[in-house]
Structure formats: structure tokens, C-alpha cells
XYZ file of C-alpha atoms in Angstrom:
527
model
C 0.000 0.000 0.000
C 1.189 3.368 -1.137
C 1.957 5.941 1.226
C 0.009 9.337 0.885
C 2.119 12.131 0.694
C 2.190 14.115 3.929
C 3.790 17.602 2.898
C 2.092 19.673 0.680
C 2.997 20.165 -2.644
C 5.939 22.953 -2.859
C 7.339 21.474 0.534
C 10.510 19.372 0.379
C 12.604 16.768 2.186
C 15.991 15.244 1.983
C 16.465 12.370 3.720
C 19.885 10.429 4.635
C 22.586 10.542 2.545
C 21.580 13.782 0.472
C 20.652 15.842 3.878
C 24.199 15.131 5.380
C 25.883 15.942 1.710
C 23.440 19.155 1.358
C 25.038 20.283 5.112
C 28.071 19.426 4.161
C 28.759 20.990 0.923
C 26.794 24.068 2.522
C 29.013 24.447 5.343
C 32.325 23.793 3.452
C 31.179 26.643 0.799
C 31.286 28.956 3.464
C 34.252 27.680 5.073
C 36.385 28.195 1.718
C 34.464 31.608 1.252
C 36.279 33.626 4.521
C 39.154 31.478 4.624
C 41.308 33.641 2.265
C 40.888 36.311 5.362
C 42.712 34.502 7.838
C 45.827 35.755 9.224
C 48.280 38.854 8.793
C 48.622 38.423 5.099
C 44.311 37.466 4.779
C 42.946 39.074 2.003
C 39.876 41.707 1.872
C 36.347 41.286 0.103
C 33.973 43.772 -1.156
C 30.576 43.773 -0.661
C 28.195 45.450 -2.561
C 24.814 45.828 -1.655
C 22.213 45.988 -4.319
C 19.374 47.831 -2.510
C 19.485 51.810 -2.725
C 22.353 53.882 -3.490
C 24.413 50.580 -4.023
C 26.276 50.850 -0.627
C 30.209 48.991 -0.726
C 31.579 47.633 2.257
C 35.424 46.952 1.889
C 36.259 44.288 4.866
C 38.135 41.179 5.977
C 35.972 40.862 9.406
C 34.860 37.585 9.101
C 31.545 37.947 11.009
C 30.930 41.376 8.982
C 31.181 38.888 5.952
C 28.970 36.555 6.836
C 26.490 38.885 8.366
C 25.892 40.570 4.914
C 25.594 37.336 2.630
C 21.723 35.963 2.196
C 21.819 32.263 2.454
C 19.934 29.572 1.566
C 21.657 26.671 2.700
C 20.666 25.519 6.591
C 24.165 24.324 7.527
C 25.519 27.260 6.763
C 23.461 29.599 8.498
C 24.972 27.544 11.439
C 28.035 28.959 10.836
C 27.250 32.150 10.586
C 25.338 32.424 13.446
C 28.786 30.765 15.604
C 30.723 33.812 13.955
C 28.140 36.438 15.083
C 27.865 34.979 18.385
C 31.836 34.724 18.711
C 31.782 38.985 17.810
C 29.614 39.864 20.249
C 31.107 37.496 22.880
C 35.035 38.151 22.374
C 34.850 40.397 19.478
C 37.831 37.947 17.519
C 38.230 34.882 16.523
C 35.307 35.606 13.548
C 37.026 33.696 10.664
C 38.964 31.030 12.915
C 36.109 30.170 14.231
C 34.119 29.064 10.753
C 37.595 28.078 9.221
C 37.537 25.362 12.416
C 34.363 24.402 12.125
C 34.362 23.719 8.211
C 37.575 22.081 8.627
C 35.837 19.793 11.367
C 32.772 18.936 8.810
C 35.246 18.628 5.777
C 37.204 15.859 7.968
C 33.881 14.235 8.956
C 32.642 14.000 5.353
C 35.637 11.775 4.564
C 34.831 9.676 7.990
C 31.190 9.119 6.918
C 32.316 8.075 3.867
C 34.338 5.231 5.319
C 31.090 4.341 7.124
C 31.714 5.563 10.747
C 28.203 6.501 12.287
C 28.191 10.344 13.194
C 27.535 9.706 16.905
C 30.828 7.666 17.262
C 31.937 11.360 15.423
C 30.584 13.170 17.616
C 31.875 11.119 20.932
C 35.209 11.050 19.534
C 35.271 15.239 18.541
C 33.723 15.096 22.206
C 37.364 13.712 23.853
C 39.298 15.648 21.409
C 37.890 18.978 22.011
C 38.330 18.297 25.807
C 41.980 17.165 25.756
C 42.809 20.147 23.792
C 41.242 22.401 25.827
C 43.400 20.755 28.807
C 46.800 21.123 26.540
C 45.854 24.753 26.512
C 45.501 25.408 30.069
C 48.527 23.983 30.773
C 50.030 26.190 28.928
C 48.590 29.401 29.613
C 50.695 32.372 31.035
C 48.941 34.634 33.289
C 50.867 37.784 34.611
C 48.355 39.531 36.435
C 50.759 39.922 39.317
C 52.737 42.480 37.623
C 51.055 45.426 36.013
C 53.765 45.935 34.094
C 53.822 42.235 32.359
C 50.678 42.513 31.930
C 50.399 46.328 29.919
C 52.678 44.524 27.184
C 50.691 41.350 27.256
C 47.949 43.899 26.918
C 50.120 45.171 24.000
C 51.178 42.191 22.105
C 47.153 41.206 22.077
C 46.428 43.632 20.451
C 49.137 44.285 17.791
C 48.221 40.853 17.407
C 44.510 41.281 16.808
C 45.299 44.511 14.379
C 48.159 42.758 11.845
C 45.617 41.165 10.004
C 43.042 44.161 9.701
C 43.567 47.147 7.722
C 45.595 49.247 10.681
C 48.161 46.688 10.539
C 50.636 49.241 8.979
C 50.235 51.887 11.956
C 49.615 48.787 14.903
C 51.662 49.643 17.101
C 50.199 53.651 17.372
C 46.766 52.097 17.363
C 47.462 49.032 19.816
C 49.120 51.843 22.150
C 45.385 53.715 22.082
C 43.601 50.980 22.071
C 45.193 49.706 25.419
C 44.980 53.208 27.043
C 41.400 53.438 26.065
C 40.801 49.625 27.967
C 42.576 50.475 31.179
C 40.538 53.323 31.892
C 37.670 51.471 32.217
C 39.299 49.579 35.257
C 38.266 46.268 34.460
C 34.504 46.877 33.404
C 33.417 44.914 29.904
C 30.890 47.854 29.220
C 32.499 49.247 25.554
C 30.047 52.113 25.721
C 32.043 54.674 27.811
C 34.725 54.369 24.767
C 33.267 56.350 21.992
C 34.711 56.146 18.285
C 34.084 59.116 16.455
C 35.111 58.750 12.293
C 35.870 62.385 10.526
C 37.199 61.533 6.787
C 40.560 63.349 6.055
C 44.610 63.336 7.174
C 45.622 59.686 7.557
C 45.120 57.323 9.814
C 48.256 58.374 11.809
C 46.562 61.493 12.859
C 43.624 59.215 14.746
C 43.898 60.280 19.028
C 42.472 59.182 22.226
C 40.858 62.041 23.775
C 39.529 61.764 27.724
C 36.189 63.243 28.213
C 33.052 62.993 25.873
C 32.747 64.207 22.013
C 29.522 65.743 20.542
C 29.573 65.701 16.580
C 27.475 69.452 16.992
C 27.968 73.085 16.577
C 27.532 75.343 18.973
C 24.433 77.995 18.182
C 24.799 81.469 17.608
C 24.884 83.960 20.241
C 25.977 81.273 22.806
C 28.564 80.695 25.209
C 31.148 78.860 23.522
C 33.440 77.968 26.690
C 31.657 76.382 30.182
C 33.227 75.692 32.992
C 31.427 73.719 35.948
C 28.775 72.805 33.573
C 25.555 71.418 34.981
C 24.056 69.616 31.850
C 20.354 68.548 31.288
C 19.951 66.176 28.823
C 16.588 65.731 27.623
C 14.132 64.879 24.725
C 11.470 66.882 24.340
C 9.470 68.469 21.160
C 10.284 72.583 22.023
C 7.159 73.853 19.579
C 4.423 71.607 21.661
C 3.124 74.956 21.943
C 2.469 76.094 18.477
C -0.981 75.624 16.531
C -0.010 72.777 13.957
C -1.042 74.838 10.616
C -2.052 71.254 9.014
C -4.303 69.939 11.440
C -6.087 73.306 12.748
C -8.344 75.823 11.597
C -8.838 79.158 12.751
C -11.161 81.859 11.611
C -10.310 85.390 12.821
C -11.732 88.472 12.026
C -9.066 90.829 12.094
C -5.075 90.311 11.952
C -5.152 92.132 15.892
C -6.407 88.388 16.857
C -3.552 86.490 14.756
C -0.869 88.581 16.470
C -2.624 87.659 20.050
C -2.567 83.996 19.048
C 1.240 84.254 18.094
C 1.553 86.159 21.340
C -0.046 83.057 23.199
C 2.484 80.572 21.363
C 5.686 82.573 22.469
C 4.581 83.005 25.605
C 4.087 79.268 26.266
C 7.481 78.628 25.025
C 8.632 80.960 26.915
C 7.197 79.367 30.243
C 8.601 75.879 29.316
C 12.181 77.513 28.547
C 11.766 79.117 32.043
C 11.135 75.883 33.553
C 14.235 74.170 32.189
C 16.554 76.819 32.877
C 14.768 76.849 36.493
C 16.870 73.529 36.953
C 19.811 75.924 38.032
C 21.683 74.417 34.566
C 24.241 76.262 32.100
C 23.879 73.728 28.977
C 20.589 71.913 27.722
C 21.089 69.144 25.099
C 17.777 68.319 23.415
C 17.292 65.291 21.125
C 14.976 67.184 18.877
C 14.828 70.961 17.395
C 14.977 73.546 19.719
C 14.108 76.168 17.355
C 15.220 80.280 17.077
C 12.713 81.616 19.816
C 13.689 79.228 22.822
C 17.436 79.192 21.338
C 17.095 83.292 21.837
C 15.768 82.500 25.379
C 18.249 80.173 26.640
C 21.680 82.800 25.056
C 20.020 85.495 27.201
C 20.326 83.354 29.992
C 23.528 82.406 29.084
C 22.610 78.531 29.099
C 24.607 76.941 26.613
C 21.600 74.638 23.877
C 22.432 71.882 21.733
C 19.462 70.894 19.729
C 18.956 68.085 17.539
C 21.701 65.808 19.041
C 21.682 62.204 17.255
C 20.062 59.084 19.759
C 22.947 57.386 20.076
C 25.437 61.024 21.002
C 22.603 61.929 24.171
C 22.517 58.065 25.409
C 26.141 57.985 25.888
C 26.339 61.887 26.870
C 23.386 61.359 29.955
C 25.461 57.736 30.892
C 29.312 59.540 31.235
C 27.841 62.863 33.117
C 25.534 61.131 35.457
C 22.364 62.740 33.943
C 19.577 61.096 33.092
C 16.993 61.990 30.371
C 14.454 63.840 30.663
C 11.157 64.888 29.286
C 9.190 67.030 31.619
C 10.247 69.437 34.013
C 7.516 70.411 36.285
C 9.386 68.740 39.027
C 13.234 69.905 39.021
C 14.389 67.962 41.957
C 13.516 64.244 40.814
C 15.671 65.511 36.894
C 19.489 63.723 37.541
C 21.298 66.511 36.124
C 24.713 65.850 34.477
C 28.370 67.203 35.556
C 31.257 68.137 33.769
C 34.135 70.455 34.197
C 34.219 71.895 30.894
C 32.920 72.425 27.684
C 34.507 73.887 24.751
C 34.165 74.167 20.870
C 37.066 72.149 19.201
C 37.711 71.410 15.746
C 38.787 68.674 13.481
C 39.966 68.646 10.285
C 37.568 71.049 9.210
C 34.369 70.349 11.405
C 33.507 72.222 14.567
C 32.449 69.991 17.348
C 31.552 69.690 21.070
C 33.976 68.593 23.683
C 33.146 67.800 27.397
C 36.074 67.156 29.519
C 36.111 66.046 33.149
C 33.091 63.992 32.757
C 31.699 62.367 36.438
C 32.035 58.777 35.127
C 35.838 58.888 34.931
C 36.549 55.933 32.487
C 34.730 57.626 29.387
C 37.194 58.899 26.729
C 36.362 59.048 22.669
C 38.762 58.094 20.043
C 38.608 60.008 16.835
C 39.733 58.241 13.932
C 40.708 60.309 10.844
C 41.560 58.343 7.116
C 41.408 59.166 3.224
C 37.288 58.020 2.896
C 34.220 56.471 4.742
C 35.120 53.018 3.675
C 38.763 53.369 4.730
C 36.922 54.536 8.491
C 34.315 51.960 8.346
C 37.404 49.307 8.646
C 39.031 50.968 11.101
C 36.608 51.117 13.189
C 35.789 47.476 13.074
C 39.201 46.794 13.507
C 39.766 48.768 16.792
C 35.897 47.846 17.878
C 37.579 43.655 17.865
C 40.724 45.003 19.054
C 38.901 46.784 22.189
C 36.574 43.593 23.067
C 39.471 41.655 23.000
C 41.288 43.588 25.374
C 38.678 44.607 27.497
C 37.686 40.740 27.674
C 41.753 39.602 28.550
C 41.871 42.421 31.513
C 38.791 40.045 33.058
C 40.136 36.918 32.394
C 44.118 37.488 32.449
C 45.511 34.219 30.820
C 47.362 34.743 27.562
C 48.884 31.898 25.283
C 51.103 32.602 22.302
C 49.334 33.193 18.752
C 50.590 32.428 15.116
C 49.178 28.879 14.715
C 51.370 27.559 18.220
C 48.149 26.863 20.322
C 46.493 24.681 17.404
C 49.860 23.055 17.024
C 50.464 22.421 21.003
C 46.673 21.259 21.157
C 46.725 19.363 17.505
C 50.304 16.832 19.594
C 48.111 16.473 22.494
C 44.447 15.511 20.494
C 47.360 12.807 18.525
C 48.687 11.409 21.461
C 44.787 11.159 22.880
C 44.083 8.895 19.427
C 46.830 6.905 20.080
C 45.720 5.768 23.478
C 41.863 5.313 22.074
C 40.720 1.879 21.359
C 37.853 1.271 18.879
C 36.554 3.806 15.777
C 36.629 7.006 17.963
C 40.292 6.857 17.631
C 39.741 7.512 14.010
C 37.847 10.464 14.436
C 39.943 11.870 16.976
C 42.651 11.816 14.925
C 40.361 13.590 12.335
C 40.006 16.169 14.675
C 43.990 16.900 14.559
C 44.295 17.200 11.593
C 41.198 19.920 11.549
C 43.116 22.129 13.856
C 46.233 22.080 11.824
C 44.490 23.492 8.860
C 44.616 26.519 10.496
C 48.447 27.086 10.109
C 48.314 25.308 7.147
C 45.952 28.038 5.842
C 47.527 31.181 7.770
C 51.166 29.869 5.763
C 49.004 29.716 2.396
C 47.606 33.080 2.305
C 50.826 34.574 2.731
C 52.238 32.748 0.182
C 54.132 30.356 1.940
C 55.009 26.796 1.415
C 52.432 25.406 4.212
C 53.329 21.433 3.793
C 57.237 22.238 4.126
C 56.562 24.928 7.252
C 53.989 22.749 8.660
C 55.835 19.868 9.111
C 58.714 22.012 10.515
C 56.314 23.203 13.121
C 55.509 19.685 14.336
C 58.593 18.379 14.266
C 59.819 21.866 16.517
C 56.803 20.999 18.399
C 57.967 17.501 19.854
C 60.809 19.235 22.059
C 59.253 20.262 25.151
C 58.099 23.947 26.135
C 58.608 24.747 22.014
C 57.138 28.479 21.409
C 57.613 27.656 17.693
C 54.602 29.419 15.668
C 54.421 30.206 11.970
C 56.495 33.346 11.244
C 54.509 35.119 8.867
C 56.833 37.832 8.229
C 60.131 36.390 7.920
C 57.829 32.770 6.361
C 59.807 30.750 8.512
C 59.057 29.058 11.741
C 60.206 31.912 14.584
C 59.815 31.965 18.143
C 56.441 33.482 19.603
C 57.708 34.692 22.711
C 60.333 36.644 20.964
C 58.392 38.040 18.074
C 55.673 39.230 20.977
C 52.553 36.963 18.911
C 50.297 36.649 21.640
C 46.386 35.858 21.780
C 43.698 35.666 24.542
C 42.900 32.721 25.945
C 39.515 33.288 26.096
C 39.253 33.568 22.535
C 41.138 30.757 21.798
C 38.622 28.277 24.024
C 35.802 30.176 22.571
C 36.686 29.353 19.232
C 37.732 25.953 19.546
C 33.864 25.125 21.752
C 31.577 27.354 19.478
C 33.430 25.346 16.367
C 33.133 22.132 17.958
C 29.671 22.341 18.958
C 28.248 23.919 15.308
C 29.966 20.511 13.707
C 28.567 18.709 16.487
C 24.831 20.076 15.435
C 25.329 19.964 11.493
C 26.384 15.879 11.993
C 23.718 14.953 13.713
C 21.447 16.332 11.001
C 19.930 13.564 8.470
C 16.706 15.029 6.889
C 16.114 18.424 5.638
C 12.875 19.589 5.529
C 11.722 23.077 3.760
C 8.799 24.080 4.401
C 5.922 25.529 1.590
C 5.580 28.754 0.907
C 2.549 30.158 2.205
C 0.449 31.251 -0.267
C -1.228 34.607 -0.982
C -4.531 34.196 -1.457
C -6.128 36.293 -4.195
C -7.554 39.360 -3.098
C -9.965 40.269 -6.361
């Protein structure tokens, strides 16, 4: 007896064989697709959108990558949801983390093919990942003790992190700001009190670190351009409440006497609510939306200091680093948290004027201003320094450093191979399988720059065999060099974060053996 179909008719299944193939091939795509990044010598990609005004995105962030590609294929959405996660957990470790994870999968394909079940996969990926975490933590050097140790550690992490983005040329200015900027915030993960401001022009040398708070506004006309002691009320309220919307009202007067009265009315009522904010004892008001000439008029004769239409994002920040809070009403001044800084002044540059409070009440906030030749050049940096500051701001919590430049994948690949030795029964096989995963990574670092990655990779492992070997993959020189000297270093939280979050996405695309896509739901005709 036939089977009825169960799925309607546009749905679709693959079952088996196909499913694990589909994932597979899916996975491996995207693998080979950011690979070319990895590394100090990784190449960029451009990506061009094709909605409105064709927007181009010049980047070799791995997760920015993935995040702007529309995919169809299940398994690899996998991926680039590990990537995403692995930005906004540790900010690095984007590409490595796919390139892992597609190494994994390319390693199991070959093991399903010899007809190992995925579970004994799985259970032997299980032991491997664990081992190698252990080789790692024996390893680990952790120099908390000495703040001095640890301000280069600090410093080799992030030159480290920057050689393969685009400020690789200038890293050690930018790893220098970048490590100012972190230990400011004493220890706290919260990236908001740094604020990266991006003005197009000069180069990217002429980027600073500035202490205090930038606001990308002019000052008015008329106004005080220099407070000191300022008392700051942030708020974000609509300053022409007052006014008789011309669209939605109609008035009938019979004589232009009345008109003037009703324009008298208006003033007047912004004049009370102006009155009421400067009754807050302040010197500067920053409003979110238009203050508009009459109120601005109000608030120079009273020599308060008004910044109107200040972007979301600037009066967020600007109410968290005074203290303030924002507000909307003011009928009650003593509940309004009113913001504190020492000074405000006009600065300028390049060739835009903008805001600068200094001596802020939260003490950690300083903005970095990066200057370059165009938007796109900007847009990089940014995302460069943004990885470089999670990073650090991550290692000053958790303090344990390793060496970088394919050595922990090496010191963690002898350990997984010594683990398959012991292993009776198929598990072994995919243990070893899992070795040879992490030693792509080298292999792949030594290909993008050109190298000869067989010949360099078997130097590595033989180097590797003497004990306490700091032998990495010297990039530079395209030899093998020592890590400690060349000052290669890498978190170790980003390492362990990579090498879970890859084992676990290969973990969920092998268990995987039907596909099912759903219909389309249909639109039903409206005529």
C-alpha cells in the first residue's frame, strides 16, 4: 500500500545521505568563502549591496562577511550564526572560528564516507575537544601579578589582533590607544564609555584618544562657547508643543489684531517651558529634537549653553558619562538627575567644529577620533579597533594569555594525537580527524601569505615535539620563529571560545539527516 504524501505540494525533504551531503557541501562553501581572510597576510572582500544607493563595504571581518551574505543553505546559516555569536562574545576569533568548524565537517565527510556513524563522530570530537582544551591550560601564562607584564601582554594582544586588519601598517600607534582606552575602564566589559568618532581626512596616523566625551554638533549662535562647571540637562522633548499645527487646525479670525494675540499666546508658552528648564539651576541643555530660534534666543540670554537636535545614540552615551539622566518634563526639578562636567569647549577637526566635554563624572569615558582618506577606509578601522577593544577589554577580566601564530592549534593538535593513540575502537579515528582539523589553520595562515604550508607545517611539528617549544608560523620572515620573541600573543579566552563554538556547530550539522523546507505560504487572491 502506497503511502500518501504528507507535505504539501511545494514542501521538500531530503532524507539520509543527500541531507548530510546538502550540510556538508553548505558548510564547506562557506568555510572556503572567509578562509582567504585569515591571518596577517588574509585578504579583503567587497561587498556590494544591491538595494538603494548601491552601498560597498570593503572588509576582511569575518563575522561582517557573513552577516551581509543571504543564504539559503541551513548548515551554513549555522556557521554564521557561531561567527556572530563569537563577535559579540570576544569580538575575535570571527574567521577562525568558521575556518575550524568547516575544517571539522570537511574531515567528517571523509569519515562518513568510510562508514563511521556520526555519533561515534561526535563522541570522539567530544574527547578531542576536551583534551585540547586541557593542553591549553597547561600552557597558559597569566601575569596579572605584575602590572607591568601585563600592559605589554595587553600590547602584544592587540598588535596581534590589528596585523591582520587594515591598521596593521600603523599597529603599534593604534594598539598603544587601544590599550589606554581599555585600562581606563578599570576592568569593566561595558564598551560604551569608549566612543569612536570617524571624521574623513589626514591619515590614519593622525587618529587620538581624547579623555572626556565628544559631541559631533555646533555650537548655536549667540551662545557661550566655553563652560566651565557645567551642569548639563539632557533631555528629549518636542520645544514647539506649543504652536498651533497649521495642518491639522483651523482658525477663523476676524481681524489680523487676533492672529498677532494667538502668536503672542504661542511665544509666551514657550517661553514658560524655557523658564522651567533653565529653572533647573543648569548652564547647557542638550535636546534630542529641534529647539528652534525663539527658545534658542531664550536660553543665550540666559547664558545657558543649547544643543538641539543631538543624534540618539550622542545623548545616550552623553546622559550615561555625566551622570544625567533623560528627561522629558520638568515640572518637578528635583527628581531631573542633572549631568556634571568640568568643561565644555568648541574644538575642531579637520575642518568640522564639534563639542567637547572634559572632566566627565564617570571617569573611564574617553572618545577616540579616527581620521583616514574616505568612509570606507573609516568603516574598517573602526571594526578593527571595535575587535581590538573587546578583546582587550575581555583579557583584563580573564588574564591568561597563550602565544598566537598557529602555536596553540599546534600544542593542542600533539596532544588531540597522542589522545588517538591511546583510544581503542573507531573514535580513535575520528579523533585523529580532529587533529588534523586544527592544523588546517596554520596550514591556511602559511598559504595566504604565500608560503610553502606542507614544508613549514611539518617544521612546526617536528619543533613541536621538544618540550616547552614556542615555535609558531612566522609570517613575516615565512619561517618558523619563536612566539615569545616576536611578541605573537592571543587571549585565551578567545582561543577556548573558538575551539567550543566550532566544535559544537559541527557537532549540530552531523547529527542532522533530513532536511525539511517548508511551503511557501500562499497569498490568497484578493480580487
Amino acid at each position: 500500500m502506497a503511502i500518501e504524501k504528507i507535505f504539501k505540494d511545494d514542501a521538500s525533504e531530503e532524507k539520509g545521505e543527500r541531507a548530510r551531503m546538502a550540510s556538508f557541501v553548505g558548510a564547506i562553501a562557506i568555510t572556503d568563502l572567509v578562509k582567504t581572510t585569515l591571518g596577517p597576510k588574509g585578504m579583503d572582500k567587497i561587498l556590494q549591496s544591491t538595494g538603494r544607493g548601491h552601498g560597498v563595504t570593503v572588509t576582511n571581518d569575518g563575522a561582517t562577511i557573513l552577516k551581509s551574505l543571504h543564504i539559503d543553505n541551513p548548515a551554513a546559516k549555522v556557521l554564521i550564526d557561531i561567527s556572530k555569536v563569537q563577535d559579540d562574545e570576544v569580538g575575535d576569533g570571527t574567521t577562525s572560528v568558521v575556518v575550524l568548524a568547516g575544517e571539522l565537517l570537511r574531515e567528517a565527510e571523509k569519515l562518513v564516507a568510510a562508514k563511521i556513524h556520526p555519533m561515534t563522530i561526535i563522541s570522539g570530537y567530544r574527547m578531542a575537544a576536551e583534551c585540547a582544551r586541557n593542553a591549553l591550560l597547561q600552557r597558559v601564562a597569566d601575569n596579572k601579578g605584575s602590572a607591568e607584564k601585563f600592559r605589554s601582554d595587553l600590547m602584544k594582544i592587540a598588535m596581534t589582533t590589528l596585523s591582520s586588519k587594515i591598521l596593521s601598517q600603523d599597529k603599534v600607534y593604534f594598539a598603544q590607544l587601544a590599550v589606554d582606552a581599555v585600562m581606563r575602564l578599570k576592568g569593566s566589559t561595558n564598551l560604551e564609555a569608549i566612543q569612536i568618532i570617524k571624521k574623513p581626512g589626514g591619515s590614519l596616523r593622525d587618529s587620538f584618544l581624547d579623555e572626556g566625551f565628544i559631541l559631533d554638533k555646533k555650537i548655536g549662535l549667540g551662545q557661550p562657547k566655553r563652560i566651565e562647571n557645567a551642569k548639563i540637562l539632557v533631555a528629549n522633548t518636542a520645544m514647539d508643543t506649543d504652536k498651533v499645527k497649521i495642518y491639522g487646525a483651523r482658525v477663523r479670525v476676524d481681524s489680523m489684531s487676533k492672529v498677532a494675540e494667538i502668536e503672542g499666546a504661542e511665544k509666551e508658552k514657550m517661553r514658560e517651558k524655557v523658564q522651567k528648564i533653565i529653572a533647573h539651576g543648569i548652564n547647557c541643555f542638550v535636546n534630542r529634537q529641534l529647539i528652534y530660534n525663539f527658545p534658542e534666543e531664550l536660553f543665550a540670554d540666559a547664558g545657558v549653553l543649547a544643543i538641539e537636535h543631538a543624534d540618539f545614540d550622542g545623548i545616550e552615551r552623553l546622559a550615561l558619562v555625566t551622570g544625567g539622566e533623560i528627561a522629558s518634563t520638568f515640572d518637578n526639578p528635583e527628581s531631573v538627575k542633572l549631568g556634571h562636567c568640568d568643561l565644555i569647549e568648541e574644538i575642531m577637526i579637520g575642518e568640522d567644529k564639534l563639542i567637547h566635554f572634559s572632566g566627565v563624572e564617570m571617569g573611564q569615558a574617553c572618545t577616540i577620533v579616527l581620521r583616514g582618506a574616505s568612509h570606507h577606509v573609516l568603516d574598517e578601522a573602526e571594526r578593527s579597533l571595535h575587535d581590538a577593544l573587546c578583546v582587550l577589554s575581555q583579557t583584563v577580566n580573564d588574564t591568561r594569555v597563550l602565544f598566537g601564530g598557529g602555536w596553540p592549534e599546534m600544542v593542542m593538535a600533539k596532544e588531540v594525537d597522542e589522545l588517538a593513540r591511546k583510544t581503542p575502537g573507531k573514535k580513535s579515528h575520528a579523533i585523529e580527524a580532529f587533529s588534523r582539523a586544527l592544523v588546517a589553520i596554520p596550514t591556511i595562515i602559511a598559504d595566504n601569505a604565500g608560503l610553502d604550508s606542507a614544508d613549514l607545517v611539518a617544521q612546526l611539528r617536528a619543533a613541536h615535539h621538544k618540550e616547552g617549544c614556542n615555535a609558531g608560523i612566522d609570517v613575516i620572515s615565512g619561517s618558523v620563529g619563536d612566539m615569545a620573541d616576536l611578541g605573537i600573543s592571543e587571549s585565551f579566552k578567545v582561543k577556548q571560545a573558538v575551539l567550543l563554538s566550532a566544535t559544537e556547530a559541527a557537532e549540530m550539522i552531523l547529527r542532522v539527516d533530513e532536511i525539511i523546507t517548508c511551503a511557501p505560504r500562499q497569498r490568497e487572491d484578493r480580487m
